[in-house]
Amino acid sequence: MARDCGLGEAACRLRFFRFTGTLSMFKPDPFLLSLICTVLLATIVPCHGAAVPMFQDLAIAVIAVMFFLQGARLSRQAVLGGIVNWRLHLAILLCTFALFPLLGMGLHALFPHLLHQSVWLGILFLCCLPSTVQSSIAFTSIARGNVPAAVCAATTSNIAGIFITPVLTGLVLERQGAASGHGGVLAIMMQLLLPFVLGQVLQPWLGAWAHRNKRLLSMTDRGSILIVVYTAFSEAVVQGLWHKLPLSQIGLVMVVDGVLLAAVLLATTMGSRVLGFPREDEIAIVFCGSKKTLASGVPMANVLFAPATVGLVVLPLMIYHQIQLFVCAVLARRYAAAHDRLAEAEAVVERA
């Protein structure tokens, strides 16, 4: 191997593992494939008739369990540990809950007839959602960024989103002349916040168990989301989803999602540099400020919107989820490569 690449064997292996690691970042997300299969199942075999209320009650129950378990496994130190870096957290919260909604409303004002009305609701709802936790931290780590700050910021964003997202969604949709359906703040509090708070109260007793069973809880979260997606898309299919939404609309959703992500990535990158954040903090701001959570977004949509519209509403979020994974994988690798080049240059200077 060393002769083939003209380097030492260790260096060749390092390049090989970096190359295969980069390729692995572009593999389709297994959870996204599960979501696609669930949508196909709902299209072919939608629940209807007497099964509908049963699945709706099941969806409410699994959402409550999911948020209870999130509260049980969330360490309070993760929230409090990095709170001292208030400028960074404020920047991320402003990107998540101010910049995104402004961009979404701007696009809707410019192109009101580009997408189906329910799909536009989904775009605007997407803009009001909190950041992700797991992928924000993972990409910040890969990019050699400020991981403790990312943990704190992403966690804070998720907790704040339980309060902010329903209120912000109502304000944004009211401004655009739409309604957010049968839900609202009270429904969010009863179905999401109350189980979450109960989980936090029991966290000292359940936290260690939750930490030991991360894999099981992750499967529980994903299974809960799949049940909600199946229920939502079944209702949408029965209401004529695929007659209302041609394939061209899905392509346009991808374009709008891509424009949103590109605008936020540019704003977070340039804004971090203008405000004088160090590179490690810039990375945390870029990755935490540009993400939107699928794990919390689907349950919130199920609470906030009428059953007939939930399928169309969550479609932009499902597409955005995969786009953000692909794009941020590239960015994380570029940040990491730049960090490694800088470290090598500094090492050469020190040896000199």
mmCIF file of C-alpha atoms in Angstrom:
data_model
loop_
_atom_site.group_PDB
_atom_site.id
_atom_site.type_symbol
_atom_site.label_atom_id
_atom_site.label_comp_id
_atom_site.label_asym_id
_atom_site.label_seq_id
_atom_site.Cartn_x
_atom_site.Cartn_y
_atom_site.Cartn_z
ATOM 1 C CA MET A 1 0.000 0.000 0.000
ATOM 2 C CA ALA A 2 2.830 2.336 0.873
ATOM 3 C CA ARG A 3 4.379 1.848 -2.600
ATOM 4 C CA ASP A 4 1.079 2.416 -4.356
ATOM 5 C CA CYS A 5 0.395 5.813 -2.806
ATOM 6 C CA GLY A 6 3.977 6.950 -2.311
ATOM 7 C CA LEU A 7 3.472 7.467 1.427
ATOM 8 C CA GLY A 8 4.022 5.487 4.591
ATOM 9 C CA GLU A 9 1.644 2.638 5.329
ATOM 10 C CA ALA A 10 0.102 4.477 8.289
ATOM 11 C CA ALA A 11 -0.517 7.576 6.161
ATOM 12 C CA CYS A 12 -2.115 5.486 3.420
ATOM 13 C CA ARG A 13 -4.400 3.799 5.913
ATOM 14 C CA LEU A 14 -5.356 7.162 7.397
ATOM 15 C CA ARG A 15 -6.303 8.494 3.952
ATOM 16 C CA PHE A 16 -8.230 5.318 3.181
ATOM 17 C CA PHE A 17 -10.266 5.533 6.386
ATOM 18 C CA ARG A 18 -10.929 9.243 5.812
ATOM 19 C CA PHE A 19 -12.108 8.471 2.273
ATOM 20 C CA THR A 20 -14.413 5.636 3.362
ATOM 21 C CA GLY A 21 -15.648 7.783 6.262
ATOM 22 C CA THR A 22 -16.540 10.549 3.825
ATOM 23 C CA LEU A 23 -18.395 8.084 1.586
ATOM 24 C CA SER A 24 -20.319 6.748 4.584
ATOM 25 C CA MET A 25 -21.633 10.255 5.281
ATOM 26 C CA PHE A 26 -23.422 10.170 1.896
ATOM 27 C CA LYS A 27 -25.255 6.894 2.480
ATOM 28 C CA PRO A 28 -29.021 7.396 2.735
ATOM 29 C CA ASP A 29 -30.179 7.808 6.301
ATOM 30 C CA PRO A 30 -31.725 4.452 7.382
ATOM 31 C CA PHE A 31 -34.431 6.313 9.250
ATOM 32 C CA LEU A 32 -35.309 8.268 6.103
ATOM 33 C CA LEU A 33 -35.653 4.966 4.235
ATOM 34 C CA SER A 34 -37.989 3.786 7.009
ATOM 35 C CA LEU A 35 -40.042 6.969 6.599
ATOM 36 C CA ILE A 36 -40.281 6.438 2.837
ATOM 37 C CA CYS A 37 -41.424 2.836 3.372
ATOM 38 C CA THR A 38 -44.004 4.063 5.893
ATOM 39 C CA VAL A 39 -45.354 6.613 3.404
ATOM 40 C CA LEU A 40 -45.555 3.883 0.739
ATOM 41 C CA LEU A 41 -47.379 1.595 3.179
ATOM 42 C CA ALA A 42 -49.852 4.370 4.013
ATOM 43 C CA THR A 43 -50.351 4.952 0.277
ATOM 44 C CA ILE A 44 -51.005 1.282 -0.505
ATOM 45 C CA VAL A 45 -52.766 0.227 2.713
ATOM 46 C CA PRO A 46 -54.061 3.355 4.505
ATOM 47 C CA CYS A 47 -55.942 2.948 7.752
ATOM 48 C CA HIS A 48 -59.595 3.918 7.358
ATOM 49 C CA GLY A 49 -62.975 3.441 8.911
ATOM 50 C CA ALA A 50 -63.019 2.147 12.480
ATOM 51 C CA ALA A 51 -59.205 1.860 12.508
ATOM 52 C CA VAL A 52 -58.697 5.636 12.187
ATOM 53 C CA PRO A 53 -59.606 6.679 15.769
ATOM 54 C CA MET A 54 -57.610 3.720 17.108
ATOM 55 C CA PHE A 55 -54.473 4.823 15.243
ATOM 56 C CA GLN A 56 -55.039 8.461 16.216
ATOM 57 C CA ASP A 57 -55.239 7.503 19.904
ATOM 58 C CA LEU A 58 -52.160 5.305 19.491
ATOM 59 C CA ALA A 59 -50.270 8.223 17.914
ATOM 60 C CA ILE A 60 -51.151 10.489 20.855
ATOM 61 C CA ALA A 61 -50.037 7.813 23.322
ATOM 62 C CA VAL A 62 -46.678 7.075 21.675
ATOM 63 C CA ILE A 63 -45.925 10.807 21.388
ATOM 64 C CA ALA A 64 -46.524 11.225 25.121
ATOM 65 C CA VAL A 65 -44.255 8.253 25.871
ATOM 66 C CA MET A 66 -41.564 9.617 23.557
ATOM 67 C CA PHE A 67 -41.466 13.030 25.261
ATOM 68 C CA PHE A 68 -41.563 11.410 28.702
ATOM 69 C CA LEU A 69 -38.477 9.364 27.799
ATOM 70 C CA GLN A 70 -36.768 12.458 26.367
ATOM 71 C CA GLY A 71 -37.281 14.204 29.686
ATOM 72 C CA ALA A 72 -36.056 11.163 31.619
ATOM 73 C CA ARG A 73 -32.769 10.875 29.733
ATOM 74 C CA LEU A 74 -31.924 14.579 29.423
ATOM 75 C CA SER A 75 -29.179 15.555 31.841
ATOM 76 C CA ARG A 76 -29.735 18.939 33.469
ATOM 77 C CA GLN A 77 -25.986 19.486 33.398
ATOM 78 C CA ALA A 78 -26.217 19.426 29.594
ATOM 79 C CA VAL A 79 -28.456 22.479 29.776
ATOM 80 C CA LEU A 80 -26.628 24.344 32.538
ATOM 81 C CA GLY A 81 -23.045 23.378 31.720
ATOM 82 C CA GLY A 82 -22.481 25.795 28.847
ATOM 83 C CA ILE A 83 -25.071 28.461 29.609
ATOM 84 C CA VAL A 84 -22.306 30.946 30.451
ATOM 85 C CA ASN A 85 -21.593 31.372 26.725
ATOM 86 C CA TRP A 86 -24.764 33.413 26.328
ATOM 87 C CA ARG A 87 -23.717 35.202 23.105
ATOM 88 C CA LEU A 88 -23.365 31.898 21.281
ATOM 89 C CA HIS A 89 -26.678 30.538 22.563
ATOM 90 C CA LEU A 90 -28.490 33.777 21.749
ATOM 91 C CA ALA A 91 -27.084 33.684 18.204
ATOM 92 C CA ILE A 92 -28.317 30.111 17.703
ATOM 93 C CA LEU A 93 -31.768 30.826 19.145
ATOM 94 C CA LEU A 94 -32.127 33.905 16.918
ATOM 95 C CA CYS A 95 -31.187 31.856 13.849
ATOM 96 C CA THR A 96 -33.610 29.099 14.808
ATOM 97 C CA PHE A 97 -36.645 31.128 15.874
ATOM 98 C CA ALA A 98 -36.187 34.495 14.094
ATOM 99 C CA LEU A 99 -34.065 34.177 10.940
ATOM 100 C CA PHE A 100 -35.764 31.004 9.704
ATOM 101 C CA PRO A 101 -39.351 32.326 10.072
ATOM 102 C CA LEU A 102 -38.403 35.604 8.377
ATOM 103 C CA LEU A 103 -36.872 33.715 5.445
ATOM 104 C CA GLY A 104 -39.909 31.431 5.199
ATOM 105 C CA MET A 105 -42.356 34.341 5.217
ATOM 106 C CA GLY A 106 -40.212 36.154 2.651
ATOM 107 C CA LEU A 107 -40.250 33.186 0.261
ATOM 108 C CA HIS A 108 -43.995 32.772 0.730
ATOM 109 C CA ALA A 109 -44.574 36.470 0.022
ATOM 110 C CA LEU A 110 -42.465 36.285 -3.154
ATOM 111 C CA PHE A 111 -43.864 32.996 -4.495
ATOM 112 C CA PRO A 112 -47.297 32.435 -2.881
ATOM 113 C CA HIS A 113 -48.559 30.172 -5.686
ATOM 114 C CA LEU A 114 -45.394 28.133 -6.173
ATOM 115 C CA LEU A 115 -46.514 25.354 -3.814
ATOM 116 C CA HIS A 116 -49.783 23.821 -2.644
ATOM 117 C CA GLN A 117 -51.194 25.801 0.289
ATOM 118 C CA SER A 118 -50.761 22.919 2.759
ATOM 119 C CA VAL A 119 -47.164 22.456 1.606
ATOM 120 C CA TRP A 120 -46.503 26.150 2.250
ATOM 121 C CA LEU A 121 -47.918 25.575 5.739
ATOM 122 C CA GLY A 122 -45.311 22.835 6.082
ATOM 123 C CA ILE A 123 -42.507 25.166 4.975
ATOM 124 C CA LEU A 124 -43.586 27.832 7.468
ATOM 125 C CA PHE A 125 -44.001 25.230 10.216
ATOM 126 C CA LEU A 126 -40.517 23.897 9.432
ATOM 127 C CA CYS A 127 -39.133 27.402 9.918
ATOM 128 C CA CYS A 128 -40.627 27.573 13.431
ATOM 129 C CA LEU A 129 -39.159 24.287 14.690
ATOM 130 C CA PRO A 130 -36.227 23.957 17.129
ATOM 131 C CA SER A 131 -32.813 22.557 16.244
ATOM 132 C CA THR A 132 -31.868 18.893 16.324
ATOM 133 C CA VAL A 133 -29.765 17.475 19.152
ATOM 134 C CA GLN A 134 -27.923 14.387 17.938
ATOM 135 C CA SER A 135 -26.870 15.479 14.444
ATOM 136 C CA SER A 136 -25.969 19.022 15.572
ATOM 137 C CA ILE A 137 -23.580 17.593 18.165
ATOM 138 C CA ALA A 138 -22.245 14.916 15.802
ATOM 139 C CA PHE A 139 -21.401 17.342 12.995
ATOM 140 C CA THR A 140 -19.904 19.873 15.412
ATOM 141 C CA SER A 141 -17.661 17.111 16.751
ATOM 142 C CA ILE A 142 -16.602 15.957 13.264
ATOM 143 C CA ALA A 143 -15.803 19.563 12.292
ATOM 144 C CA ARG A 144 -13.619 20.043 15.435
ATOM 145 C CA GLY A 145 -16.023 22.622 16.877
ATOM 146 C CA ASN A 146 -17.135 23.557 20.384
ATOM 147 C CA VAL A 147 -18.959 20.354 21.348
ATOM 148 C CA PRO A 148 -19.981 21.362 24.928
ATOM 149 C CA ALA A 149 -21.556 24.542 23.554
ATOM 150 C CA ALA A 150 -23.329 22.529 20.839
ATOM 151 C CA VAL A 151 -24.732 20.129 23.455
ATOM 152 C CA CYS A 152 -26.038 23.010 25.542
ATOM 153 C CA ALA A 153 -27.366 25.026 22.589
ATOM 154 C CA ALA A 154 -29.143 22.136 20.858
ATOM 155 C CA THR A 155 -30.687 20.946 24.125
ATOM 156 C CA THR A 156 -31.815 24.460 25.059
ATOM 157 C CA SER A 157 -33.305 24.933 21.588
ATOM 158 C CA ASN A 158 -35.320 21.718 21.896
ATOM 159 C CA ILE A 159 -36.688 22.615 25.324
ATOM 160 C CA ALA A 160 -37.482 26.187 24.252
ATOM 161 C CA GLY A 161 -39.166 24.840 21.130
ATOM 162 C CA ILE A 162 -41.860 23.125 23.183
ATOM 163 C CA PHE A 163 -42.963 26.608 24.303
ATOM 164 C CA ILE A 164 -41.930 28.759 21.333
ATOM 165 C CA THR A 165 -42.864 26.623 18.307
ATOM 166 C CA PRO A 166 -46.667 26.486 18.831
ATOM 167 C CA VAL A 167 -46.851 30.216 19.612
ATOM 168 C CA LEU A 168 -44.534 31.155 16.740
ATOM 169 C CA THR A 169 -46.370 28.852 14.327
ATOM 170 C CA GLY A 170 -49.672 30.484 15.253
ATOM 171 C CA LEU A 171 -48.241 33.983 14.740
ATOM 172 C CA VAL A 172 -46.567 33.146 11.420
ATOM 173 C CA LEU A 173 -49.561 31.324 9.959
ATOM 174 C CA GLU A 174 -51.975 34.022 11.141
ATOM 175 C CA ARG A 175 -49.803 36.629 9.429
ATOM 176 C CA GLN A 176 -49.943 34.579 6.225
ATOM 177 C CA GLY A 177 -53.728 34.260 6.463
ATOM 178 C CA ALA A 178 -53.713 30.575 7.457
ATOM 179 C CA ALA A 179 -54.779 28.622 10.515
ATOM 180 C CA SER A 180 -52.757 26.106 12.450
ATOM 181 C CA GLY A 181 -55.570 23.601 12.800
ATOM 182 C CA HIS A 182 -57.190 22.171 15.905
ATOM 183 C CA GLY A 183 -54.153 22.261 18.179
ATOM 184 C CA GLY A 184 -52.511 25.097 20.029
ATOM 185 C CA VAL A 185 -50.445 25.877 23.070
ATOM 186 C CA LEU A 186 -52.754 24.024 25.477
ATOM 187 C CA ALA A 187 -52.644 20.853 23.372
ATOM 188 C CA ILE A 188 -48.841 21.044 23.168
ATOM 189 C CA MET A 189 -48.614 21.439 26.930
ATOM 190 C CA MET A 190 -50.918 18.510 27.620
ATOM 191 C CA GLN A 191 -49.487 16.091 25.060
ATOM 192 C CA LEU A 192 -45.811 17.098 24.926
ATOM 193 C CA LEU A 193 -44.749 19.393 27.759
ATOM 194 C CA LEU A 194 -46.482 17.566 30.606
ATOM 195 C CA PRO A 195 -44.884 14.175 29.788
ATOM 196 C CA PHE A 196 -41.512 15.891 29.264
ATOM 197 C CA VAL A 197 -41.678 17.649 32.651
ATOM 198 C CA LEU A 198 -42.742 14.408 34.341
ATOM 199 C CA GLY A 199 -39.736 12.686 32.774
ATOM 200 C CA GLN A 200 -37.459 15.469 34.037
ATOM 201 C CA VAL A 201 -38.883 15.128 37.559
ATOM 202 C CA LEU A 202 -38.103 11.397 37.488
ATOM 203 C CA GLN A 203 -34.727 11.892 35.767
ATOM 204 C CA PRO A 204 -32.653 11.343 38.953
ATOM 205 C CA TRP A 205 -34.154 7.839 39.193
ATOM 206 C CA LEU A 206 -34.545 6.996 35.489
ATOM 207 C CA GLY A 207 -31.530 8.834 34.044
ATOM 208 C CA ALA A 208 -29.001 6.036 34.581
ATOM 209 C CA TRP A 209 -31.390 3.452 33.113
ATOM 210 C CA ALA A 210 -32.055 5.702 30.110
ATOM 211 C CA HIS A 211 -28.318 6.187 29.568
ATOM 212 C CA ARG A 212 -27.726 2.415 29.608
ATOM 213 C CA ASN A 213 -30.551 1.809 27.135
ATOM 214 C CA LYS A 214 -29.881 4.558 24.566
ATOM 215 C CA ARG A 215 -30.271 2.146 21.661
ATOM 216 C CA LEU A 216 -33.643 0.892 22.893
ATOM 217 C CA LEU A 217 -34.911 4.431 23.502
ATOM 218 C CA SER A 218 -33.706 5.545 20.072
ATOM 219 C CA MET A 219 -35.688 2.701 18.506
ATOM 220 C CA THR A 220 -38.699 3.718 20.613
ATOM 221 C CA ASP A 221 -38.431 7.329 19.395
ATOM 222 C CA ARG A 222 -38.179 6.294 15.776
ATOM 223 C CA GLY A 223 -40.979 3.766 16.071
ATOM 224 C CA SER A 224 -43.206 6.448 17.587
ATOM 225 C CA ILE A 225 -42.488 8.805 14.696
ATOM 226 C CA LEU A 226 -43.224 6.074 12.142
ATOM 227 C CA ILE A 227 -46.622 5.439 13.761
ATOM 228 C CA VAL A 228 -47.433 9.165 13.630
ATOM 229 C CA VAL A 229 -46.289 9.414 9.991
ATOM 230 C CA TYR A 230 -48.348 6.356 8.995
ATOM 231 C CA THR A 231 -51.447 7.768 10.690
ATOM 232 C CA ALA A 232 -50.950 11.222 9.142
ATOM 233 C CA PHE A 233 -50.276 9.995 5.611
ATOM 234 C CA SER A 234 -53.134 7.480 5.769
ATOM 235 C CA GLU A 235 -55.521 10.343 6.471
ATOM 236 C CA ALA A 236 -53.914 12.416 3.713
ATOM 237 C CA VAL A 237 -54.118 9.565 1.178
ATOM 238 C CA VAL A 238 -57.791 8.971 1.969
ATOM 239 C CA GLN A 239 -58.323 12.721 1.413
ATOM 240 C CA GLY A 240 -56.645 12.488 -2.031
ATOM 241 C CA LEU A 241 -53.057 13.513 -1.236
ATOM 242 C CA TRP A 242 -51.443 12.256 -4.441
ATOM 243 C CA HIS A 243 -54.164 13.792 -6.605
ATOM 244 C CA LYS A 244 -53.512 17.183 -5.008
ATOM 245 C CA LEU A 245 -49.705 16.922 -5.065
ATOM 246 C CA PRO A 246 -47.957 16.088 -8.378
ATOM 247 C CA LEU A 247 -44.313 14.980 -8.437
ATOM 248 C CA SER A 248 -43.291 18.432 -9.684
ATOM 249 C CA GLN A 249 -44.371 19.837 -6.309
ATOM 250 C CA ILE A 250 -41.960 17.507 -4.507
ATOM 251 C CA GLY A 251 -39.144 18.807 -6.714
ATOM 252 C CA LEU A 252 -40.122 22.386 -5.890
ATOM 253 C CA VAL A 253 -40.162 21.557 -2.172
ATOM 254 C CA MET A 254 -36.585 20.305 -2.522
ATOM 255 C CA VAL A 255 -35.608 23.600 -4.177
ATOM 256 C CA VAL A 256 -37.291 25.738 -1.496
ATOM 257 C CA ASP A 257 -35.745 23.643 1.291
ATOM 258 C CA GLY A 258 -32.344 23.959 -0.365
ATOM 259 C CA VAL A 259 -32.677 27.736 -0.663
ATOM 260 C CA LEU A 260 -33.633 28.001 3.014
ATOM 261 C CA LEU A 261 -30.677 25.888 4.121
ATOM 262 C CA ALA A 262 -28.207 27.746 1.888
ATOM 263 C CA ALA A 263 -29.403 31.140 3.131
ATOM 264 C CA VAL A 264 -29.118 30.130 6.795
ATOM 265 C CA LEU A 265 -25.696 28.517 6.335
ATOM 266 C CA LEU A 266 -24.422 31.687 4.650
ATOM 267 C CA ALA A 267 -25.937 33.909 7.345
ATOM 268 C CA THR A 268 -24.568 31.840 10.242
ATOM 269 C CA THR A 269 -21.091 31.596 8.722
ATOM 270 C CA MET A 270 -20.724 35.269 7.802
ATOM 271 C CA GLY A 271 -22.532 36.484 10.921
ATOM 272 C CA SER A 272 -20.258 34.455 13.211
ATOM 273 C CA ARG A 273 -17.182 35.972 11.605
ATOM 274 C CA VAL A 274 -18.520 39.525 11.652
ATOM 275 C CA LEU A 275 -19.397 39.171 15.349
ATOM 276 C CA GLY A 276 -15.921 37.884 16.138
ATOM 277 C CA PHE A 277 -16.738 34.355 17.314
ATOM 278 C CA PRO A 278 -13.762 31.975 17.415
ATOM 279 C CA ARG A 279 -13.716 29.206 14.816
ATOM 280 C CA GLU A 280 -14.894 26.521 17.277
ATOM 281 C CA ASP A 281 -17.942 28.619 18.210
ATOM 282 C CA GLU A 282 -18.619 29.439 14.558
ATOM 283 C CA ILE A 283 -18.860 25.718 13.822
ATOM 284 C CA ALA A 284 -21.361 25.206 16.658
ATOM 285 C CA ILE A 285 -23.452 28.156 15.445
ATOM 286 C CA VAL A 286 -23.430 26.940 11.830
ATOM 287 C CA PHE A 287 -24.519 23.395 12.632
ATOM 288 C CA CYS A 288 -26.933 24.102 15.509
ATOM 289 C CA GLY A 289 -28.433 27.183 13.856
ATOM 290 C CA SER A 290 -29.180 25.512 10.510
ATOM 291 C CA LYS A 291 -30.759 22.267 11.748
ATOM 292 C CA LYS A 292 -34.458 21.492 12.160
ATOM 293 C CA THR A 293 -35.704 18.583 14.229
ATOM 294 C CA LEU A 294 -37.670 15.777 12.647
ATOM 295 C CA ALA A 295 -37.990 13.910 15.952
ATOM 296 C CA SER A 296 -39.960 16.719 17.625
ATOM 297 C CA GLY A 297 -41.402 18.234 14.457
ATOM 298 C CA VAL A 298 -43.597 15.309 13.432
ATOM 299 C CA PRO A 299 -45.268 14.966 16.874
ATOM 300 C CA MET A 300 -45.796 18.736 17.078
ATOM 301 C CA ALA A 301 -47.413 18.767 13.635
ATOM 302 C CA ASN A 302 -49.706 15.959 14.734
ATOM 303 C CA VAL A 303 -50.846 18.122 17.657
ATOM 304 C CA LEU A 304 -51.017 21.493 15.906
ATOM 305 C CA PHE A 305 -52.653 20.628 12.575
ATOM 306 C CA ALA A 306 -55.851 18.915 11.496
ATOM 307 C CA PRO A 307 -55.363 15.204 10.644
ATOM 308 C CA ALA A 308 -56.181 15.729 6.959
ATOM 309 C CA THR A 309 -53.315 18.223 6.520
ATOM 310 C CA VAL A 310 -50.554 16.658 8.649
ATOM 311 C CA GLY A 311 -49.206 14.489 5.812
ATOM 312 C CA LEU A 312 -48.611 17.474 3.527
ATOM 313 C CA VAL A 313 -47.344 19.626 6.389
ATOM 314 C CA VAL A 314 -44.558 17.225 7.424
ATOM 315 C CA LEU A 315 -43.437 16.512 3.839
ATOM 316 C CA PRO A 316 -41.108 19.574 3.597
ATOM 317 C CA LEU A 317 -39.604 18.646 6.979
ATOM 318 C CA MET A 318 -38.865 15.074 5.867
ATOM 319 C CA ILE A 319 -37.134 16.348 2.731
ATOM 320 C CA TYR A 320 -35.227 19.063 4.609
ATOM 321 C CA HIS A 321 -34.012 16.449 7.095
ATOM 322 C CA GLN A 322 -32.143 14.521 4.389
ATOM 323 C CA ILE A 323 -30.829 17.639 2.621
ATOM 324 C CA GLN A 324 -29.361 18.995 5.863
ATOM 325 C CA LEU A 325 -27.607 15.671 6.521
ATOM 326 C CA PHE A 326 -25.975 15.615 3.075
ATOM 327 C CA VAL A 327 -24.918 19.273 3.038
ATOM 328 C CA CYS A 328 -23.689 19.361 6.628
ATOM 329 C CA ALA A 329 -21.688 16.179 6.055
ATOM 330 C CA VAL A 330 -19.737 18.011 3.350
ATOM 331 C CA LEU A 331 -19.302 21.116 5.513
ATOM 332 C CA ALA A 332 -18.161 19.110 8.533
ATOM 333 C CA ARG A 333 -15.491 17.333 6.476
ATOM 334 C CA ARG A 334 -14.280 20.650 5.034
ATOM 335 C CA TYR A 335 -14.036 22.227 8.480
ATOM 336 C CA ALA A 336 -12.166 19.163 9.760
ATOM 337 C CA ALA A 337 -9.750 19.202 6.812
ATOM 338 C CA ALA A 338 -9.046 22.909 7.335
ATOM 339 C CA HIS A 339 -8.446 22.274 11.050
ATOM 340 C CA ASP A 340 -6.021 19.438 10.264
ATOM 341 C CA ARG A 341 -4.109 21.555 7.723
ATOM 342 C CA LEU A 342 -3.790 24.368 10.262
ATOM 343 C CA ALA A 343 -2.594 21.947 12.947
ATOM 344 C CA GLU A 344 0.004 20.483 10.565
ATOM 345 C CA ALA A 345 1.218 23.968 9.624
ATOM 346 C CA GLU A 346 1.552 24.933 13.288
ATOM 347 C CA ALA A 347 3.471 21.723 13.968
ATOM 348 C CA VAL A 348 5.894 22.527 11.136
ATOM 349 C CA VAL A 349 6.433 26.040 12.505
ATOM 350 C CA GLU A 350 7.111 24.665 15.996
ATOM 351 C CA ARG A 351 9.644 22.156 14.669
ATOM 352 C CA ALA A 352 11.349 24.928 12.718
#
